[in-house]
Amino acid sequence: SYELTQSPSLSVSPGQTASITCSGDQLGDKYTCWYQQKPGQSPVLVIYQDTKRPSGIPERFSGSNSGNTATLTISGIQAMDEADYYCQAWDSSSFVVFGGGTKLTVL
Amino acid sequence: VQLVQSGAELKKPGASVKVSCKASGYTFSTYDIVWVRQATGQGLEWMGWMNPYSGNTGYAQKFQGRVTLTRNTSISTAYMDLSSLRSEDTAVYYCARFPTVTSGLDSWGQGTLVTVSS
């Protein structure tokens, strides 16, 4: 089965840039999505099709995907960005696959 | 677009649970519905998908034989039935809309807590 790997945690100071990575075999050949989940809330889609932002998602959220790694970049980090972030891809045999999640802490 | 799920459930080991997910704000039969669960403090785990128009389904191997996804198109509602419950099934269960394989899960229900305890 297809697997996605994320680092468990990341700490960033306000105003700085956070880069959250997601790795998988030839992930660059698949489309990757990213979700933000705050405590007690449902996940929210923040990036789809590698680089696209849904309506209402701030421009400081961006994504890229190449080789074996997809990256979610959040620039100008704010306290409200503190959350868990999950990558997700679609695989023809495993269907919907999630990474294990990265807990982003804003110092 | 809104997905509203049924309320929390408390079940005994070995029982079954059925969670509903009522869709509004779009044509229910147009987009797939997927089910995802999350145990406390853990990550997201995909369980299966259903095409509301055809009724076709696909299940994660882990849940094959224990989960059944159905729908009632007349009331725009999807259902997730999980049988032979055990304590490890205690989790929040989410439904989500899945327009295409590239679009991501663009709208989520509020989640339903299922607790399995004797």
PDB file of C-alpha atoms in Angstrom:
ATOM      1  CA  SER A   1       0.000   0.000   0.000  1.00  0.00           C
ATOM      2  CA  TYR A   2       1.087   3.552  -0.664  1.00  0.00           C
ATOM      3  CA  GLU A   3       2.450   5.556   2.275  1.00  0.00           C
ATOM      4  CA  LEU A   4       3.058   9.237   2.991  1.00  0.00           C
ATOM      5  CA  THR A   5       5.539  10.357   5.649  1.00  0.00           C
ATOM      6  CA  GLN A   6       5.537  13.643   7.561  1.00  0.00           C
ATOM      7  CA  SER A   7       7.716  14.919  10.368  1.00  0.00           C
ATOM      8  CA  PRO A   8       5.713  14.850  13.622  1.00  0.00           C
ATOM      9  CA  SER A   9       6.341  18.432  14.667  1.00  0.00           C
ATOM     10  CA  LEU A  10       7.664  21.824  13.653  1.00  0.00           C
ATOM     11  CA  SER A  11       8.117  25.018  15.681  1.00  0.00           C
ATOM     12  CA  VAL A  12       8.272  28.441  14.073  1.00  0.00           C
ATOM     13  CA  SER A  13       8.372  32.003  15.402  1.00  0.00           C
ATOM     14  CA  PRO A  14       5.691  34.512  14.378  1.00  0.00           C
ATOM     15  CA  GLY A  15       6.416  36.237  11.101  1.00  0.00           C
ATOM     16  CA  GLN A  16       8.747  33.517   9.893  1.00  0.00           C
ATOM     17  CA  THR A  17       8.132  30.885   7.224  1.00  0.00           C
ATOM     18  CA  ALA A  18       7.135  27.293   7.911  1.00  0.00           C
ATOM     19  CA  SER A  19       7.856  24.523   5.445  1.00  0.00           C
ATOM     20  CA  ILE A  20       6.023  21.265   6.124  1.00  0.00           C
ATOM     21  CA  THR A  21       7.119  18.312   4.023  1.00  0.00           C
ATOM     22  CA  CYS A  22       5.424  15.112   2.938  1.00  0.00           C
ATOM     23  CA  SER A  23       7.336  12.292   1.289  1.00  0.00           C
ATOM     24  CA  GLY A  24       6.226   9.301  -0.733  1.00  0.00           C
ATOM     25  CA  ASP A  25       7.458   7.168  -3.588  1.00  0.00           C
ATOM     26  CA  GLN A  26       7.259   9.253  -6.775  1.00  0.00           C
ATOM     27  CA  LEU A  27       4.863  11.595  -5.027  1.00  0.00           C
ATOM     28  CA  GLY A  28       5.583  14.215  -7.666  1.00  0.00           C
ATOM     29  CA  ASP A  29       3.658  12.068 -10.146  1.00  0.00           C
ATOM     30  CA  LYS A  30       0.524  12.380  -8.027  1.00  0.00           C
ATOM     31  CA  TYR A  31      -1.533  15.372  -6.965  1.00  0.00           C
ATOM     32  CA  THR A  32      -1.174  16.318  -3.299  1.00  0.00           C
ATOM     33  CA  CYS A  33      -3.590  18.131  -1.013  1.00  0.00           C
ATOM     34  CA  TRP A  34      -3.053  19.672   2.404  1.00  0.00           C
ATOM     35  CA  TYR A  35      -5.443  20.033   5.334  1.00  0.00           C
ATOM     36  CA  GLN A  36      -5.300  22.183   8.434  1.00  0.00           C
ATOM     37  CA  GLN A  37      -6.922  20.862  11.595  1.00  0.00           C
ATOM     38  CA  LYS A  38      -7.255  22.859  14.783  1.00  0.00           C
ATOM     39  CA  PRO A  39      -8.117  21.173  18.110  1.00  0.00           C
ATOM     40  CA  GLY A  40     -11.701  20.035  18.285  1.00  0.00           C
ATOM     41  CA  GLN A  41     -12.436  21.027  14.692  1.00  0.00           C
ATOM     42  CA  SER A  42     -12.856  19.211  11.393  1.00  0.00           C
ATOM     43  CA  PRO A  43     -10.008  19.374   8.874  1.00  0.00           C
ATOM     44  CA  VAL A  44     -10.031  22.213   6.358  1.00  0.00           C
ATOM     45  CA  LEU A  45      -8.612  21.933   2.838  1.00  0.00           C
ATOM     46  CA  VAL A  46      -5.898  24.572   2.376  1.00  0.00           C
ATOM     47  CA  ILE A  47      -4.116  23.350  -0.777  1.00  0.00           C
ATOM     48  CA  TYR A  48      -5.291  21.050  -3.565  1.00  0.00           C
ATOM     49  CA  GLN A  49      -3.769  19.856  -6.820  1.00  0.00           C
ATOM     50  CA  ASP A  50      -0.291  20.566  -5.396  1.00  0.00           C
ATOM     51  CA  THR A  51      -0.442  24.358  -5.587  1.00  0.00           C
ATOM     52  CA  LYS A  52      -4.027  25.640  -5.679  1.00  0.00           C
ATOM     53  CA  ARG A  53      -5.753  27.442  -2.833  1.00  0.00           C
ATOM     54  CA  PRO A  54      -9.497  27.036  -2.218  1.00  0.00           C
ATOM     55  CA  SER A  55     -11.533  30.166  -1.911  1.00  0.00           C
ATOM     56  CA  GLY A  56     -10.981  31.873   1.436  1.00  0.00           C
ATOM     57  CA  ILE A  57      -7.524  30.447   2.107  1.00  0.00           C
ATOM     58  CA  PRO A  58      -4.925  33.222   2.598  1.00  0.00           C
ATOM     59  CA  GLU A  59      -2.236  33.750  -0.030  1.00  0.00           C
ATOM     60  CA  ARG A  60       0.465  32.993   2.526  1.00  0.00           C
ATOM     61  CA  PHE A  61      -0.397  29.311   2.128  1.00  0.00           C
ATOM     62  CA  SER A  62       1.358  27.784  -0.867  1.00  0.00           C
ATOM     63  CA  GLY A  63       2.321  24.336  -2.056  1.00  0.00           C
ATOM     64  CA  SER A  64       4.763  22.538  -4.290  1.00  0.00           C
ATOM     65  CA  ASN A  65       5.385  18.945  -5.317  1.00  0.00           C
ATOM     66  CA  SER A  66       8.352  17.400  -7.083  1.00  0.00           C
ATOM     67  CA  GLY A  67      10.256  14.142  -6.996  1.00  0.00           C
ATOM     68  CA  ASN A  68       9.366  12.324  -3.805  1.00  0.00           C
ATOM     69  CA  THR A  69       8.429  15.369  -1.726  1.00  0.00           C
ATOM     70  CA  ALA A  70       5.495  17.729  -1.473  1.00  0.00           C
ATOM     71  CA  THR A  71       5.834  20.889   0.589  1.00  0.00           C
ATOM     72  CA  LEU A  72       3.321  23.164   2.259  1.00  0.00           C
ATOM     73  CA  THR A  73       4.774  26.603   2.861  1.00  0.00           C
ATOM     74  CA  ILE A  74       3.193  29.110   5.208  1.00  0.00           C
ATOM     75  CA  SER A  75       4.772  32.524   5.061  1.00  0.00           C
ATOM     76  CA  GLY A  76       4.410  35.243   7.684  1.00  0.00           C
ATOM     77  CA  ILE A  77       3.329  32.731  10.324  1.00  0.00           C
ATOM     78  CA  GLN A  78       0.599  33.928  12.692  1.00  0.00           C
ATOM     79  CA  ALA A  79      -0.612  32.494  15.970  1.00  0.00           C
ATOM     80  CA  MET A  80      -3.813  31.371  14.238  1.00  0.00           C
ATOM     81  CA  ASP A  81      -1.765  29.029  12.017  1.00  0.00           C
ATOM     82  CA  GLU A  82      -0.935  26.786  14.960  1.00  0.00           C
ATOM     83  CA  ALA A  83      -2.577  23.484  14.042  1.00  0.00           C
ATOM     84  CA  ASP A  84      -2.006  19.975  12.755  1.00  0.00           C
ATOM     85  CA  TYR A  85      -1.346  19.726   9.035  1.00  0.00           C
ATOM     86  CA  TYR A  86      -1.980  16.609   6.955  1.00  0.00           C
ATOM     87  CA  CYS A  87      -0.933  15.841   3.422  1.00  0.00           C
ATOM     88  CA  GLN A  88      -3.080  13.593   1.255  1.00  0.00           C
ATOM     89  CA  ALA A  89      -2.710  11.975  -2.128  1.00  0.00           C
ATOM     90  CA  TRP A  90      -4.775   9.644  -4.262  1.00  0.00           C
ATOM     91  CA  ASP A  91      -3.296   6.324  -5.313  1.00  0.00           C
ATOM     92  CA  SER A  92      -4.959   3.933  -7.756  1.00  0.00           C
ATOM     93  CA  SER A  93      -4.557   0.973  -5.407  1.00  0.00           C
ATOM     94  CA  SER A  94      -4.788   2.602  -1.978  1.00  0.00           C
ATOM     95  CA  PHE A  95      -7.264   5.324  -2.996  1.00  0.00           C
ATOM     96  CA  VAL A  96      -7.167   8.125  -0.405  1.00  0.00           C
ATOM     97  CA  VAL A  97      -3.878   8.192   1.533  1.00  0.00           C
ATOM     98  CA  PHE A  98      -3.037  10.549   4.404  1.00  0.00           C
ATOM     99  CA  GLY A  99       0.288  11.425   5.911  1.00  0.00           C
ATOM    100  CA  GLY A 100       0.670  11.027   9.645  1.00  0.00           C
ATOM    101  CA  GLY A 101       0.355  14.755  10.278  1.00  0.00           C
ATOM    102  CA  THR A 102       2.669  17.530  11.430  1.00  0.00           C
ATOM    103  CA  LYS A 103       1.953  19.545  14.557  1.00  0.00           C
ATOM    104  CA  LEU A 104       2.895  23.165  13.881  1.00  0.00           C
ATOM    105  CA  THR A 105       3.671  25.203  16.978  1.00  0.00           C
ATOM    106  CA  VAL A 106       3.962  28.980  16.814  1.00  0.00           C
ATOM    107  CA  LEU A 107       6.476  30.044  19.440  1.00  0.00           C
TER     108      LEU A 107
ATOM    109  CA  VAL B   1     -22.178  23.264   0.957  1.00  0.00           C
ATOM    110  CA  GLN B   2     -22.844  21.614   4.281  1.00  0.00           C
ATOM    111  CA  LEU B   3     -22.504  18.084   5.617  1.00  0.00           C
ATOM    112  CA  VAL B   4     -24.308  17.450   8.904  1.00  0.00           C
ATOM    113  CA  GLN B   5     -23.635  14.231  10.764  1.00  0.00           C
ATOM    114  CA  SER B   6     -25.639  12.377  13.373  1.00  0.00           C
ATOM    115  CA  GLY B   7     -24.868  12.621  17.061  1.00  0.00           C
ATOM    116  CA  ALA B   8     -22.448  10.822  19.330  1.00  0.00           C
ATOM    117  CA  GLU B   9     -22.873   7.106  19.952  1.00  0.00           C
ATOM    118  CA  LEU B  10     -21.938   4.794  22.810  1.00  0.00           C
ATOM    119  CA  LYS B  11     -21.725   1.153  21.829  1.00  0.00           C
ATOM    120  CA  LYS B  12     -20.699  -2.103  23.455  1.00  0.00           C
ATOM    121  CA  PRO B  13     -17.995  -4.311  21.972  1.00  0.00           C
ATOM    122  CA  GLY B  14     -19.371  -6.542  19.241  1.00  0.00           C
ATOM    123  CA  ALA B  15     -22.207  -4.170  18.367  1.00  0.00           C
ATOM    124  CA  SER B  16     -22.683  -2.150  15.188  1.00  0.00           C
ATOM    125  CA  VAL B  17     -23.010   1.582  14.643  1.00  0.00           C
ATOM    126  CA  LYS B  18     -24.582   3.552  11.812  1.00  0.00           C
ATOM    127  CA  VAL B  19     -23.553   7.167  11.275  1.00  0.00           C
ATOM    128  CA  SER B  20     -25.437   9.446   8.902  1.00  0.00           C
ATOM    129  CA  CYS B  21     -24.222  12.403   6.858  1.00  0.00           C
ATOM    130  CA  LYS B  22     -26.825  14.749   5.374  1.00  0.00           C
ATOM    131  CA  ALA B  23     -25.679  16.906   2.486  1.00  0.00           C
ATOM    132  CA  SER B  24     -27.089  20.284   1.498  1.00  0.00           C
ATOM    133  CA  GLY B  25     -26.126  23.175  -0.738  1.00  0.00           C
ATOM    134  CA  TYR B  26     -25.291  21.061  -3.770  1.00  0.00           C
ATOM    135  CA  THR B  27     -26.615  18.135  -5.781  1.00  0.00           C
ATOM    136  CA  PHE B  28     -25.873  15.142  -3.569  1.00  0.00           C
ATOM    137  CA  SER B  29     -25.500  12.613  -6.376  1.00  0.00           C
ATOM    138  CA  THR B  30     -22.845  14.645  -8.170  1.00  0.00           C
ATOM    139  CA  TYR B  31     -19.832  14.054  -5.917  1.00  0.00           C
ATOM    140  CA  ASP B  32     -18.339  11.100  -4.076  1.00  0.00           C
ATOM    141  CA  ILE B  33     -18.517  10.906  -0.291  1.00  0.00           C
ATOM    142  CA  VAL B  34     -15.635   9.491   1.709  1.00  0.00           C
ATOM    143  CA  TRP B  35     -15.426   8.477   5.347  1.00  0.00           C
ATOM    144  CA  VAL B  36     -12.407   9.190   7.521  1.00  0.00           C
ATOM    145  CA  ARG B  37     -11.850   8.450  11.172  1.00  0.00           C
ATOM    146  CA  GLN B  38      -9.558   9.879  13.811  1.00  0.00           C
ATOM    147  CA  ALA B  39      -8.787   8.312  17.155  1.00  0.00           C
ATOM    148  CA  THR B  40      -8.001  10.688  19.995  1.00  0.00           C
ATOM    149  CA  GLY B  41      -4.581  12.245  19.481  1.00  0.00           C
ATOM    150  CA  GLN B  42      -4.043  10.303  16.268  1.00  0.00           C
ATOM    151  CA  GLY B  43      -4.016  11.079  12.563  1.00  0.00           C
ATOM    152  CA  LEU B  44      -6.619  10.814   9.842  1.00  0.00           C
ATOM    153  CA  GLU B  45      -7.479   7.356   8.544  1.00  0.00           C
ATOM    154  CA  TRP B  46      -9.413   6.786   5.325  1.00  0.00           C
ATOM    155  CA  MET B  47     -12.122   4.138   5.536  1.00  0.00           C
ATOM    156  CA  GLY B  48     -13.905   4.128   2.204  1.00  0.00           C
ATOM    157  CA  TRP B  49     -15.718   6.041  -0.541  1.00  0.00           C
ATOM    158  CA  MET B  50     -19.107   5.934  -2.149  1.00  0.00           C
ATOM    159  CA  ASN B  51     -20.523   7.344  -5.362  1.00  0.00           C
ATOM    160  CA  PRO B  52     -24.020   8.526  -4.438  1.00  0.00           C
ATOM    161  CA  TYR B  53     -25.263   8.353  -8.024  1.00  0.00           C
ATOM    162  CA  SER B  54     -24.333   4.735  -8.728  1.00  0.00           C
ATOM    163  CA  GLY B  55     -23.975   3.427  -5.199  1.00  0.00           C
ATOM    164  CA  ASN B  56     -20.548   2.080  -6.082  1.00  0.00           C
ATOM    165  CA  THR B  57     -18.191   1.784  -3.134  1.00  0.00           C
ATOM    166  CA  GLY B  58     -14.543   1.146  -2.299  1.00  0.00           C
ATOM    167  CA  TYR B  59     -13.130   0.250   1.084  1.00  0.00           C
ATOM    168  CA  ALA B  60      -9.741   0.433   2.745  1.00  0.00           C
ATOM    169  CA  GLN B  61      -8.361  -3.058   3.138  1.00  0.00           C
ATOM    170  CA  LYS B  62      -8.265  -2.644   6.910  1.00  0.00           C
ATOM    171  CA  PHE B  63     -12.044  -2.263   7.050  1.00  0.00           C
ATOM    172  CA  GLN B  64     -13.086  -4.735   4.354  1.00  0.00           C
ATOM    173  CA  GLY B  65     -15.928  -6.877   5.617  1.00  0.00           C
ATOM    174  CA  ARG B  66     -16.719  -4.630   8.579  1.00  0.00           C
ATOM    175  CA  VAL B  67     -17.768  -1.354   6.965  1.00  0.00           C
ATOM    176  CA  THR B  68     -20.685  -0.730   4.631  1.00  0.00           C
ATOM    177  CA  LEU B  69     -21.393   2.573   2.919  1.00  0.00           C
ATOM    178  CA  THR B  70     -24.889   3.284   1.645  1.00  0.00           C
ATOM    179  CA  ARG B  71     -27.035   6.259   0.723  1.00  0.00           C
ATOM    180  CA  ASN B  72     -30.571   7.513   0.379  1.00  0.00           C
ATOM    181  CA  THR B  73     -30.605   9.950  -2.503  1.00  0.00           C
ATOM    182  CA  SER B  74     -34.178  11.056  -1.794  1.00  0.00           C
ATOM    183  CA  ILE B  75     -32.979  12.721   1.421  1.00  0.00           C
ATOM    184  CA  SER B  76     -29.394  13.459   0.308  1.00  0.00           C
ATOM    185  CA  THR B  77     -27.933  11.346   3.074  1.00  0.00           C
ATOM    186  CA  ALA B  78     -24.963   8.992   3.203  1.00  0.00           C
ATOM    187  CA  TYR B  79     -24.473   6.317   5.837  1.00  0.00           C
ATOM    188  CA  MET B  80     -21.507   4.508   7.318  1.00  0.00           C
ATOM    189  CA  ASP B  81     -22.197   1.212   9.051  1.00  0.00           C
ATOM    190  CA  LEU B  82     -19.362  -0.345  11.088  1.00  0.00           C
ATOM    191  CA  SER B  83     -19.868  -3.778  12.627  1.00  0.00           C
ATOM    192  CA  SER B  84     -18.106  -5.984  15.190  1.00  0.00           C
ATOM    193  CA  LEU B  85     -17.016  -2.937  17.134  1.00  0.00           C
ATOM    194  CA  ARG B  86     -14.022  -3.105  19.443  1.00  0.00           C
ATOM    195  CA  SER B  87     -12.427  -0.590  21.761  1.00  0.00           C
ATOM    196  CA  GLU B  88      -9.914   0.397  19.077  1.00  0.00           C
ATOM    197  CA  ASP B  89     -12.809   1.711  16.974  1.00  0.00           C
ATOM    198  CA  THR B  90     -13.373   4.520  19.469  1.00  0.00           C
ATOM    199  CA  ALA B  91     -12.823   7.600  17.327  1.00  0.00           C
ATOM    200  CA  VAL B  92     -14.384  10.605  15.658  1.00  0.00           C
ATOM    201  CA  TYR B  93     -15.849   9.626  12.300  1.00  0.00           C
ATOM    202  CA  TYR B  94     -16.044  12.212   9.516  1.00  0.00           C
ATOM    203  CA  CYS B  95     -17.775  12.263   6.176  1.00  0.00           C
ATOM    204  CA  ALA B  96     -16.327  14.506   3.477  1.00  0.00           C
ATOM    205  CA  ARG B  97     -17.126  15.470  -0.087  1.00  0.00           C
ATOM    206  CA  PHE B  98     -14.613  14.295  -2.692  1.00  0.00           C
ATOM    207  CA  PRO B  99     -15.356  15.908  -6.074  1.00  0.00           C
ATOM    208  CA  THR B 100     -12.369  14.507  -7.973  1.00  0.00           C
ATOM    209  CA  VAL B 101      -9.092  12.724  -7.270  1.00  0.00           C
ATOM    210  CA  THR B 102      -7.280  16.047  -7.677  1.00  0.00           C
ATOM    211  CA  SER B 103      -9.662  18.312  -5.781  1.00  0.00           C
ATOM    212  CA  GLY B 104      -9.152  16.956  -2.306  1.00  0.00           C
ATOM    213  CA  LEU B 105     -11.839  16.610   0.336  1.00  0.00           C
ATOM    214  CA  ASP B 106     -13.331  20.050  -0.018  1.00  0.00           C
ATOM    215  CA  SER B 107     -16.072  19.963   2.595  1.00  0.00           C
ATOM    216  CA  TRP B 108     -16.256  17.985   5.855  1.00  0.00           C
ATOM    217  CA  GLY B 109     -18.948  17.072   8.318  1.00  0.00           C
ATOM    218  CA  GLN B 110     -18.603  18.130  11.946  1.00  0.00           C
ATOM    219  CA  GLY B 111     -17.615  14.629  13.033  1.00  0.00           C
ATOM    220  CA  THR B 112     -19.380  11.969  15.092  1.00  0.00           C
ATOM    221  CA  LEU B 113     -17.772  10.545  18.212  1.00  0.00           C
ATOM    222  CA  VAL B 114     -18.258   6.804  18.498  1.00  0.00           C
ATOM    223  CA  THR B 115     -17.231   5.348  21.829  1.00  0.00           C
ATOM    224  CA  VAL B 116     -16.924   1.585  22.228  1.00  0.00           C
ATOM    225  CA  SER B 117     -16.943   0.511  25.836  1.00  0.00           C
ATOM    226  CA  SER B 118     -18.400  -2.251  27.948  1.00  0.00           C
TER     227      SER B 118
END
